[in-house]
Amino acid sequence: MGHLMQGLGPAFLYDDRQNPLNPGPSRYASISLTYFEDHLGDNHDFVRLHTDLRRYLSVGQHSILATQLLTQLNYGEVPFRLLPELGGHRLMRGYYEGRYRDRHYMALQSELRMPLVGRLGLVVFGAGGAIGQQLSFHTSQLKGAFGAGLRFKYNRKQNVNVRLDYGISSEMHGFYIILGEAF
């Protein structure tokens, strides 16, 4: 059965990125605390604390070091489809999307974005995270992924890349072709 969920709560957003699809030196911070109420009587009321902190630093003349710290903490009865998940083209490339789902997660990822020649660029990335029922994560819950990718400047005027990434984890690997950067 589906759920009709509504959430309400305070949020903080700071964003000085000029181009969210391909950020230059900048910062991004999003923090929210949301209370969700299930209106269909299945007792799936819960509270979610979500943080997304990003920093984009210049390295040399044309390269960018991008770093992102994500957390999602849930208290109460969270419906399965709303559980946090690790994996996919944005977080923990090398795991398929939703490979891991549980009540809480924390993840850190970084990538170095470098120009090659003309419209081509190169990216190397790594990520680590933990997901579990409790906030006290065990080493068995730690997951890691790394990889590399090529960038093609699809639109020079808007500074938008098409990315081809290859992510590797201890369990699987995969290719990702997407418009815009992972974060």
mmCIF file with all atom_site columns, C-alpha atoms in Angstrom:
data_model
loop_
_atom_site.group_PDB
_atom_site.id
_atom_site.type_symbol
_atom_site.label_atom_id
_atom_site.label_alt_id
_atom_site.label_comp_id
_atom_site.label_asym_id
_atom_site.label_entity_id
_atom_site.label_seq_id
_atom_site.pdbx_PDB_ins_code
_atom_site.Cartn_x
_atom_site.Cartn_y
_atom_site.Cartn_z
_atom_site.occupancy
_atom_site.B_iso_or_equiv
_atom_site.pdbx_formal_charge
_atom_site.auth_seq_id
_atom_site.auth_comp_id
_atom_site.auth_asym_id
_atom_site.auth_atom_id
_atom_site.pdbx_PDB_model_num
ATOM 1   C CA . MET A 1 1   ? 0.000  0.000  0.000   1.00 0.00 ? 1   MET A CA 1
ATOM 2   C CA . GLY A 1 2   ? 1.254  3.493  -0.776  1.00 0.00 ? 2   GLY A CA 1
ATOM 3   C CA . HIS A 1 3   ? 1.755  6.267  1.719   1.00 0.00 ? 3   HIS A CA 1
ATOM 4   C CA . LEU A 1 4   ? 0.624  9.854  1.720   1.00 0.00 ? 4   LEU A CA 1
ATOM 5   C CA . MET A 1 5   ? 3.388  11.578 3.655   1.00 0.00 ? 5   MET A CA 1
ATOM 6   C CA . GLN A 1 6   ? 3.631  15.243 4.527   1.00 0.00 ? 6   GLN A CA 1
ATOM 7   C CA . GLY A 1 7   ? 6.629  16.826 6.173   1.00 0.00 ? 7   GLY A CA 1
ATOM 8   C CA . LEU A 1 8   ? 7.133  20.117 7.940   1.00 0.00 ? 8   LEU A CA 1
ATOM 9   C CA . GLY A 1 9   ? 10.137 21.636 9.651   1.00 0.00 ? 9   GLY A CA 1
ATOM 10  C CA . PRO A 1 10  ? 12.895 24.243 9.595   1.00 0.00 ? 10  PRO A CA 1
ATOM 11  C CA . ALA A 1 11  ? 15.591 24.299 6.933   1.00 0.00 ? 11  ALA A CA 1
ATOM 12  C CA . PHE A 1 12  ? 18.792 26.253 6.383   1.00 0.00 ? 12  PHE A CA 1
ATOM 13  C CA . LEU A 1 13  ? 20.301 26.748 2.926   1.00 0.00 ? 13  LEU A CA 1
ATOM 14  C CA . TYR A 1 14  ? 23.495 28.531 1.922   1.00 0.00 ? 14  TYR A CA 1
ATOM 15  C CA . ASP A 1 15  ? 24.544 28.352 -1.733  1.00 0.00 ? 15  ASP A CA 1
ATOM 16  C CA . ASP A 1 16  ? 27.098 30.599 -3.432  1.00 0.00 ? 16  ASP A CA 1
ATOM 17  C CA . ARG A 1 17  ? 27.685 28.303 -6.435  1.00 0.00 ? 17  ARG A CA 1
ATOM 18  C CA . GLN A 1 18  ? 27.455 30.152 -9.744  1.00 0.00 ? 18  GLN A CA 1
ATOM 19  C CA . ASN A 1 19  ? 26.666 26.947 -11.647 1.00 0.00 ? 19  ASN A CA 1
ATOM 20  C CA . PRO A 1 20  ? 25.097 24.031 -9.716  1.00 0.00 ? 20  PRO A CA 1
ATOM 21  C CA . LEU A 1 21  ? 25.758 21.632 -12.639 1.00 0.00 ? 21  LEU A CA 1
ATOM 22  C CA . ASN A 1 22  ? 29.516 22.354 -12.652 1.00 0.00 ? 22  ASN A CA 1
ATOM 23  C CA . PRO A 1 23  ? 30.525 24.413 -9.590  1.00 0.00 ? 23  PRO A CA 1
ATOM 24  C CA . GLY A 1 24  ? 33.681 26.467 -9.435  1.00 0.00 ? 24  GLY A CA 1
ATOM 25  C CA . PRO A 1 25  ? 35.218 27.598 -6.116  1.00 0.00 ? 25  PRO A CA 1
ATOM 26  C CA . SER A 1 26  ? 32.239 27.899 -3.767  1.00 0.00 ? 26  SER A CA 1
ATOM 27  C CA . ARG A 1 27  ? 30.278 26.485 -0.824  1.00 0.00 ? 27  ARG A CA 1
ATOM 28  C CA . TYR A 1 28  ? 26.922 24.813 -0.356  1.00 0.00 ? 28  TYR A CA 1
ATOM 29  C CA . ALA A 1 29  ? 25.175 23.881 2.898   1.00 0.00 ? 29  ALA A CA 1
ATOM 30  C CA . SER A 1 30  ? 21.712 22.448 3.410   1.00 0.00 ? 30  SER A CA 1
ATOM 31  C CA . ILE A 1 31  ? 20.436 21.389 6.830   1.00 0.00 ? 31  ILE A CA 1
ATOM 32  C CA . SER A 1 32  ? 16.847 20.384 7.524   1.00 0.00 ? 32  SER A CA 1
ATOM 33  C CA . LEU A 1 33  ? 14.859 18.878 10.371  1.00 0.00 ? 33  LEU A CA 1
ATOM 34  C CA . THR A 1 34  ? 11.537 17.512 9.141   1.00 0.00 ? 34  THR A CA 1
ATOM 35  C CA . TYR A 1 35  ? 8.625  15.855 10.900  1.00 0.00 ? 35  TYR A CA 1
ATOM 36  C CA . PHE A 1 36  ? 6.713  13.477 8.586   1.00 0.00 ? 36  PHE A CA 1
ATOM 37  C CA . GLU A 1 37  ? 3.170  12.369 9.322   1.00 0.00 ? 37  GLU A CA 1
ATOM 38  C CA . ASP A 1 38  ? 1.430  9.423  7.656   1.00 0.00 ? 38  ASP A CA 1
ATOM 39  C CA . HIS A 1 39  ? -2.180 10.351 6.849   1.00 0.00 ? 39  HIS A CA 1
ATOM 40  C CA . LEU A 1 40  ? -3.301 6.824  5.923   1.00 0.00 ? 40  LEU A CA 1
ATOM 41  C CA . GLY A 1 41  ? -3.086 5.368  9.416   1.00 0.00 ? 41  GLY A CA 1
ATOM 42  C CA . ASP A 1 42  ? -0.075 3.068  9.027   1.00 0.00 ? 42  ASP A CA 1
ATOM 43  C CA . ASN A 1 43  ? 1.792  4.717  11.940  1.00 0.00 ? 43  ASN A CA 1
ATOM 44  C CA . HIS A 1 44  ? 4.745  5.794  9.817   1.00 0.00 ? 44  HIS A CA 1
ATOM 45  C CA . ASP A 1 45  ? 5.359  9.070  11.646  1.00 0.00 ? 45  ASP A CA 1
ATOM 46  C CA . PHE A 1 46  ? 9.047  9.989  11.862  1.00 0.00 ? 46  PHE A CA 1
ATOM 47  C CA . VAL A 1 47  ? 11.582 12.807 12.168  1.00 0.00 ? 47  VAL A CA 1
ATOM 48  C CA . ARG A 1 48  ? 14.482 13.252 9.725   1.00 0.00 ? 48  ARG A CA 1
ATOM 49  C CA . LEU A 1 49  ? 17.659 15.295 10.153  1.00 0.00 ? 49  LEU A CA 1
ATOM 50  C CA . HIS A 1 50  ? 19.393 15.783 6.804   1.00 0.00 ? 50  HIS A CA 1
ATOM 51  C CA . THR A 1 51  ? 22.672 17.604 6.164   1.00 0.00 ? 51  THR A CA 1
ATOM 52  C CA . ASP A 1 52  ? 24.491 18.184 2.876   1.00 0.00 ? 52  ASP A CA 1
ATOM 53  C CA . LEU A 1 53  ? 27.740 20.160 3.180   1.00 0.00 ? 53  LEU A CA 1
ATOM 54  C CA . ARG A 1 54  ? 29.915 20.826 0.111   1.00 0.00 ? 54  ARG A CA 1
ATOM 55  C CA . ARG A 1 55  ? 33.116 22.717 -0.587  1.00 0.00 ? 55  ARG A CA 1
ATOM 56  C CA . TYR A 1 56  ? 34.685 23.379 -3.984  1.00 0.00 ? 56  TYR A CA 1
ATOM 57  C CA . LEU A 1 57  ? 38.317 24.543 -3.896  1.00 0.00 ? 57  LEU A CA 1
ATOM 58  C CA . SER A 1 58  ? 40.618 25.716 -6.679  1.00 0.00 ? 58  SER A CA 1
ATOM 59  C CA . VAL A 1 59  ? 43.658 23.509 -7.142  1.00 0.00 ? 59  VAL A CA 1
ATOM 60  C CA . GLY A 1 60  ? 46.192 25.088 -9.459  1.00 0.00 ? 60  GLY A CA 1
ATOM 61  C CA . GLN A 1 61  ? 44.823 27.284 -12.221 1.00 0.00 ? 61  GLN A CA 1
ATOM 62  C CA . HIS A 1 62  ? 42.010 25.168 -13.651 1.00 0.00 ? 62  HIS A CA 1
ATOM 63  C CA . SER A 1 63  ? 41.297 22.191 -11.373 1.00 0.00 ? 63  SER A CA 1
ATOM 64  C CA . ILE A 1 64  ? 38.662 21.850 -8.648  1.00 0.00 ? 64  ILE A CA 1
ATOM 65  C CA . LEU A 1 65  ? 38.726 19.680 -5.536  1.00 0.00 ? 65  LEU A CA 1
ATOM 66  C CA . ALA A 1 66  ? 35.096 18.976 -4.611  1.00 0.00 ? 66  ALA A CA 1
ATOM 67  C CA . THR A 1 67  ? 34.139 17.482 -1.235  1.00 0.00 ? 67  THR A CA 1
ATOM 68  C CA . GLN A 1 68  ? 30.729 16.546 0.124   1.00 0.00 ? 68  GLN A CA 1
ATOM 69  C CA . LEU A 1 69  ? 29.624 15.360 3.579   1.00 0.00 ? 69  LEU A CA 1
ATOM 70  C CA . LEU A 1 70  ? 26.127 13.886 3.784   1.00 0.00 ? 70  LEU A CA 1
ATOM 71  C CA . THR A 1 71  ? 24.170 12.645 6.777   1.00 0.00 ? 71  THR A CA 1
ATOM 72  C CA . GLN A 1 72  ? 20.623 11.475 7.183   1.00 0.00 ? 72  GLN A CA 1
ATOM 73  C CA . LEU A 1 73  ? 19.295 10.421 10.582  1.00 0.00 ? 73  LEU A CA 1
ATOM 74  C CA . ASN A 1 74  ? 15.739 9.137  11.056  1.00 0.00 ? 74  ASN A CA 1
ATOM 75  C CA . TYR A 1 75  ? 13.770 8.584  14.252  1.00 0.00 ? 75  TYR A CA 1
ATOM 76  C CA . GLY A 1 76  ? 10.408 6.807  14.284  1.00 0.00 ? 76  GLY A CA 1
ATOM 77  C CA . GLU A 1 77  ? 8.725  4.466  11.805  1.00 0.00 ? 77  GLU A CA 1
ATOM 78  C CA . VAL A 1 78  ? 10.255 5.250  8.405   1.00 0.00 ? 78  VAL A CA 1
ATOM 79  C CA . PRO A 1 79  ? 8.522  3.659  5.379   1.00 0.00 ? 79  PRO A CA 1
ATOM 80  C CA . PHE A 1 80  ? 10.916 1.492  3.352   1.00 0.00 ? 80  PHE A CA 1
ATOM 81  C CA . ARG A 1 81  ? 10.761 3.717  0.276   1.00 0.00 ? 81  ARG A CA 1
ATOM 82  C CA . LEU A 1 82  ? 11.875 6.717  2.370   1.00 0.00 ? 82  LEU A CA 1
ATOM 83  C CA . LEU A 1 83  ? 14.846 5.022  4.044   1.00 0.00 ? 83  LEU A CA 1
ATOM 84  C CA . PRO A 1 84  ? 18.225 6.594  3.224   1.00 0.00 ? 84  PRO A CA 1
ATOM 85  C CA . GLU A 1 85  ? 20.204 4.734  0.580   1.00 0.00 ? 85  GLU A CA 1
ATOM 86  C CA . LEU A 1 86  ? 23.841 4.504  -0.466  1.00 0.00 ? 86  LEU A CA 1
ATOM 87  C CA . GLY A 1 87  ? 24.762 3.895  -4.079  1.00 0.00 ? 87  GLY A CA 1
ATOM 88  C CA . GLY A 1 88  ? 24.044 5.380  -7.473  1.00 0.00 ? 88  GLY A CA 1
ATOM 89  C CA . HIS A 1 89  ? 25.339 8.043  -9.822  1.00 0.00 ? 89  HIS A CA 1
ATOM 90  C CA . ARG A 1 90  ? 25.463 10.797 -7.172  1.00 0.00 ? 90  ARG A CA 1
ATOM 91  C CA . LEU A 1 91  ? 26.768 9.031  -4.052  1.00 0.00 ? 91  LEU A CA 1
ATOM 92  C CA . MET A 1 92  ? 29.032 5.977  -3.731  1.00 0.00 ? 92  MET A CA 1
ATOM 93  C CA . ARG A 1 93  ? 29.489 5.382  -7.453  1.00 0.00 ? 93  ARG A CA 1
ATOM 94  C CA . GLY A 1 94  ? 30.448 1.726  -7.710  1.00 0.00 ? 94  GLY A CA 1
ATOM 95  C CA . TYR A 1 95  ? 27.291 0.528  -5.939  1.00 0.00 ? 95  TYR A CA 1
ATOM 96  C CA . TYR A 1 96  ? 23.969 0.434  -7.742  1.00 0.00 ? 96  TYR A CA 1
ATOM 97  C CA . GLU A 1 97  ? 21.374 2.909  -6.517  1.00 0.00 ? 97  GLU A CA 1
ATOM 98  C CA . GLY A 1 98  ? 19.710 1.762  -3.329  1.00 0.00 ? 98  GLY A CA 1
ATOM 99  C CA . ARG A 1 99  ? 22.140 -1.128 -2.777  1.00 0.00 ? 99  ARG A CA 1
ATOM 100 C CA . TYR A 1 100 ? 22.109 -0.280 0.924   1.00 0.00 ? 100 TYR A CA 1
ATOM 101 C CA . ARG A 1 101 ? 19.093 1.106  2.810   1.00 0.00 ? 101 ARG A CA 1
ATOM 102 C CA . ASP A 1 102 ? 18.713 1.649  6.523   1.00 0.00 ? 102 ASP A CA 1
ATOM 103 C CA . ARG A 1 103 ? 17.645 4.168  9.156   1.00 0.00 ? 103 ARG A CA 1
ATOM 104 C CA . HIS A 1 104 ? 20.819 6.313  9.337   1.00 0.00 ? 104 HIS A CA 1
ATOM 105 C CA . TYR A 1 105 ? 23.727 7.092  7.024   1.00 0.00 ? 105 TYR A CA 1
ATOM 106 C CA . MET A 1 106 ? 26.831 9.217  6.871   1.00 0.00 ? 106 MET A CA 1
ATOM 107 C CA . ALA A 1 107 ? 28.985 9.564  3.780   1.00 0.00 ? 107 ALA A CA 1
ATOM 108 C CA . LEU A 1 108 ? 31.975 11.582 2.626   1.00 0.00 ? 108 LEU A CA 1
ATOM 109 C CA . GLN A 1 109 ? 33.062 11.859 -0.991  1.00 0.00 ? 109 GLN A CA 1
ATOM 110 C CA . SER A 1 110 ? 35.697 13.854 -2.823  1.00 0.00 ? 110 SER A CA 1
ATOM 111 C CA . GLU A 1 111 ? 36.714 14.251 -6.411  1.00 0.00 ? 111 GLU A CA 1
ATOM 112 C CA . LEU A 1 112 ? 39.422 16.092 -8.276  1.00 0.00 ? 112 LEU A CA 1
ATOM 113 C CA . ARG A 1 113 ? 38.198 17.649 -11.535 1.00 0.00 ? 113 ARG A CA 1
ATOM 114 C CA . MET A 1 114 ? 40.950 18.481 -14.043 1.00 0.00 ? 114 MET A CA 1
ATOM 115 C CA . PRO A 1 115 ? 40.916 19.754 -17.619 1.00 0.00 ? 115 PRO A CA 1
ATOM 116 C CA . LEU A 1 116 ? 42.681 17.650 -20.265 1.00 0.00 ? 116 LEU A CA 1
ATOM 117 C CA . VAL A 1 117 ? 42.541 19.156 -23.745 1.00 0.00 ? 117 VAL A CA 1
ATOM 118 C CA . GLY A 1 118 ? 39.892 21.179 -25.510 1.00 0.00 ? 118 GLY A CA 1
ATOM 119 C CA . ARG A 1 119 ? 36.471 20.135 -24.258 1.00 0.00 ? 119 ARG A CA 1
ATOM 120 C CA . LEU A 1 120 ? 37.746 17.042 -22.396 1.00 0.00 ? 120 LEU A CA 1
ATOM 121 C CA . GLY A 1 121 ? 38.378 16.716 -18.684 1.00 0.00 ? 121 GLY A CA 1
ATOM 122 C CA . LEU A 1 122 ? 39.360 14.021 -16.202 1.00 0.00 ? 122 LEU A CA 1
ATOM 123 C CA . VAL A 1 123 ? 37.977 13.240 -12.737 1.00 0.00 ? 123 VAL A CA 1
ATOM 124 C CA . VAL A 1 124 ? 39.206 10.904 -10.003 1.00 0.00 ? 124 VAL A CA 1
ATOM 125 C CA . PHE A 1 125 ? 36.935 10.254 -7.040  1.00 0.00 ? 125 PHE A CA 1
ATOM 126 C CA . GLY A 1 126 ? 36.587 8.340  -3.822  1.00 0.00 ? 126 GLY A CA 1
ATOM 127 C CA . ALA A 1 127 ? 33.842 7.898  -1.254  1.00 0.00 ? 127 ALA A CA 1
ATOM 128 C CA . GLY A 1 128 ? 33.300 6.278  2.096   1.00 0.00 ? 128 GLY A CA 1
ATOM 129 C CA . GLY A 1 129 ? 30.158 5.834  4.090   1.00 0.00 ? 129 GLY A CA 1
ATOM 130 C CA . ALA A 1 130 ? 28.285 3.892  6.712   1.00 0.00 ? 130 ALA A CA 1
ATOM 131 C CA . ILE A 1 131 ? 24.644 2.942  6.911   1.00 0.00 ? 131 ILE A CA 1
ATOM 132 C CA . GLY A 1 132 ? 22.834 1.183  9.718   1.00 0.00 ? 132 GLY A CA 1
ATOM 133 C CA . GLN A 1 133 ? 19.999 0.828  12.236  1.00 0.00 ? 133 GLN A CA 1
ATOM 134 C CA . GLN A 1 134 ? 21.933 2.595  15.006  1.00 0.00 ? 134 GLN A CA 1
ATOM 135 C CA . LEU A 1 135 ? 24.065 5.732  15.079  1.00 0.00 ? 135 LEU A CA 1
ATOM 136 C CA . SER A 1 136 ? 27.007 3.744  16.440  1.00 0.00 ? 136 SER A CA 1
ATOM 137 C CA . PHE A 1 137 ? 28.218 2.379  13.116  1.00 0.00 ? 137 PHE A CA 1
ATOM 138 C CA . HIS A 1 138 ? 30.353 -0.769 13.157  1.00 0.00 ? 138 HIS A CA 1
ATOM 139 C CA . THR A 1 139 ? 33.347 -1.313 10.877  1.00 0.00 ? 139 THR A CA 1
ATOM 140 C CA . SER A 1 140 ? 31.315 -3.963 9.026   1.00 0.00 ? 140 SER A CA 1
ATOM 141 C CA . GLN A 1 141 ? 28.931 -1.181 7.989   1.00 0.00 ? 141 GLN A CA 1
ATOM 142 C CA . LEU A 1 142 ? 31.677 0.933  6.389   1.00 0.00 ? 142 LEU A CA 1
ATOM 143 C CA . LYS A 1 143 ? 31.533 0.976  2.604   1.00 0.00 ? 143 LYS A CA 1
ATOM 144 C CA . GLY A 1 144 ? 33.975 2.464  0.140   1.00 0.00 ? 144 GLY A CA 1
ATOM 145 C CA . ALA A 1 145 ? 34.094 3.191  -3.563  1.00 0.00 ? 145 ALA A CA 1
ATOM 146 C CA . PHE A 1 146 ? 36.462 4.912  -5.955  1.00 0.00 ? 146 PHE A CA 1
ATOM 147 C CA . GLY A 1 147 ? 36.871 5.524  -9.641  1.00 0.00 ? 147 GLY A CA 1
ATOM 148 C CA . ALA A 1 148 ? 37.635 7.856  -12.488 1.00 0.00 ? 148 ALA A CA 1
ATOM 149 C CA . GLY A 1 149 ? 35.762 9.552  -15.247 1.00 0.00 ? 149 GLY A CA 1
ATOM 150 C CA . LEU A 1 150 ? 35.933 11.607 -18.389 1.00 0.00 ? 150 LEU A CA 1
ATOM 151 C CA . ARG A 1 151 ? 34.156 14.898 -18.923 1.00 0.00 ? 151 ARG A CA 1
ATOM 152 C CA . PHE A 1 152 ? 32.994 16.372 -22.207 1.00 0.00 ? 152 PHE A CA 1
ATOM 153 C CA . LYS A 1 153 ? 32.048 20.069 -22.153 1.00 0.00 ? 153 LYS A CA 1
ATOM 154 C CA . TYR A 1 154 ? 28.604 19.675 -23.736 1.00 0.00 ? 154 TYR A CA 1
ATOM 155 C CA . ASN A 1 155 ? 27.745 23.362 -23.521 1.00 0.00 ? 155 ASN A CA 1
ATOM 156 C CA . ARG A 1 156 ? 30.669 25.792 -23.303 1.00 0.00 ? 156 ARG A CA 1
ATOM 157 C CA . LYS A 1 157 ? 28.494 28.860 -22.751 1.00 0.00 ? 157 LYS A CA 1
ATOM 158 C CA . GLN A 1 158 ? 26.626 27.339 -19.784 1.00 0.00 ? 158 GLN A CA 1
ATOM 159 C CA . ASN A 1 159 ? 29.728 25.360 -18.644 1.00 0.00 ? 159 ASN A CA 1
ATOM 160 C CA . VAL A 1 160 ? 27.839 22.035 -18.531 1.00 0.00 ? 160 VAL A CA 1
ATOM 161 C CA . ASN A 1 161 ? 29.588 18.665 -18.743 1.00 0.00 ? 161 ASN A CA 1
ATOM 162 C CA . VAL A 1 162 ? 28.439 15.242 -19.791 1.00 0.00 ? 162 VAL A CA 1
ATOM 163 C CA . ARG A 1 163 ? 30.186 12.759 -17.523 1.00 0.00 ? 163 ARG A CA 1
ATOM 164 C CA . LEU A 1 164 ? 31.232 9.184  -18.048 1.00 0.00 ? 164 LEU A CA 1
ATOM 165 C CA . ASP A 1 165 ? 32.297 7.707  -14.706 1.00 0.00 ? 165 ASP A CA 1
ATOM 166 C CA . TYR A 1 166 ? 33.501 4.230  -13.821 1.00 0.00 ? 166 TYR A CA 1
ATOM 167 C CA . GLY A 1 167 ? 33.008 3.419  -10.141 1.00 0.00 ? 167 GLY A CA 1
ATOM 168 C CA . ILE A 1 168 ? 34.434 0.435  -8.281  1.00 0.00 ? 168 ILE A CA 1
ATOM 169 C CA . SER A 1 169 ? 33.475 -0.987 -4.889  1.00 0.00 ? 169 SER A CA 1
ATOM 170 C CA . SER A 1 170 ? 34.409 -4.204 -3.107  1.00 0.00 ? 170 SER A CA 1
ATOM 171 C CA . GLU A 1 171 ? 31.184 -5.813 -4.347  1.00 0.00 ? 171 GLU A CA 1
ATOM 172 C CA . MET A 1 172 ? 30.506 -4.432 -7.796  1.00 0.00 ? 172 MET A CA 1
ATOM 173 C CA . HIS A 1 173 ? 31.386 -1.801 -10.393 1.00 0.00 ? 173 HIS A CA 1
ATOM 174 C CA . GLY A 1 174 ? 29.548 0.260  -12.938 1.00 0.00 ? 174 GLY A CA 1
ATOM 175 C CA . PHE A 1 175 ? 29.527 2.941  -15.610 1.00 0.00 ? 175 PHE A CA 1
ATOM 176 C CA . TYR A 1 176 ? 27.520 6.144  -15.281 1.00 0.00 ? 176 TYR A CA 1
ATOM 177 C CA . ILE A 1 177 ? 26.678 8.539  -18.138 1.00 0.00 ? 177 ILE A CA 1
ATOM 178 C CA . ILE A 1 178 ? 24.964 11.648 -16.794 1.00 0.00 ? 178 ILE A CA 1
ATOM 179 C CA . LEU A 1 179 ? 24.589 15.369 -17.552 1.00 0.00 ? 179 LEU A CA 1
ATOM 180 C CA . GLY A 1 180 ? 26.228 17.496 -14.842 1.00 0.00 ? 180 GLY A CA 1
ATOM 181 C CA . GLU A 1 181 ? 28.556 16.625 -11.979 1.00 0.00 ? 181 GLU A CA 1
ATOM 182 C CA . ALA A 1 182 ? 27.708 14.164 -9.198  1.00 0.00 ? 182 ALA A CA 1
ATOM 183 C CA . PHE A 1 183 ? 27.578 16.990 -6.651  1.00 0.00 ? 183 PHE A CA 1
#
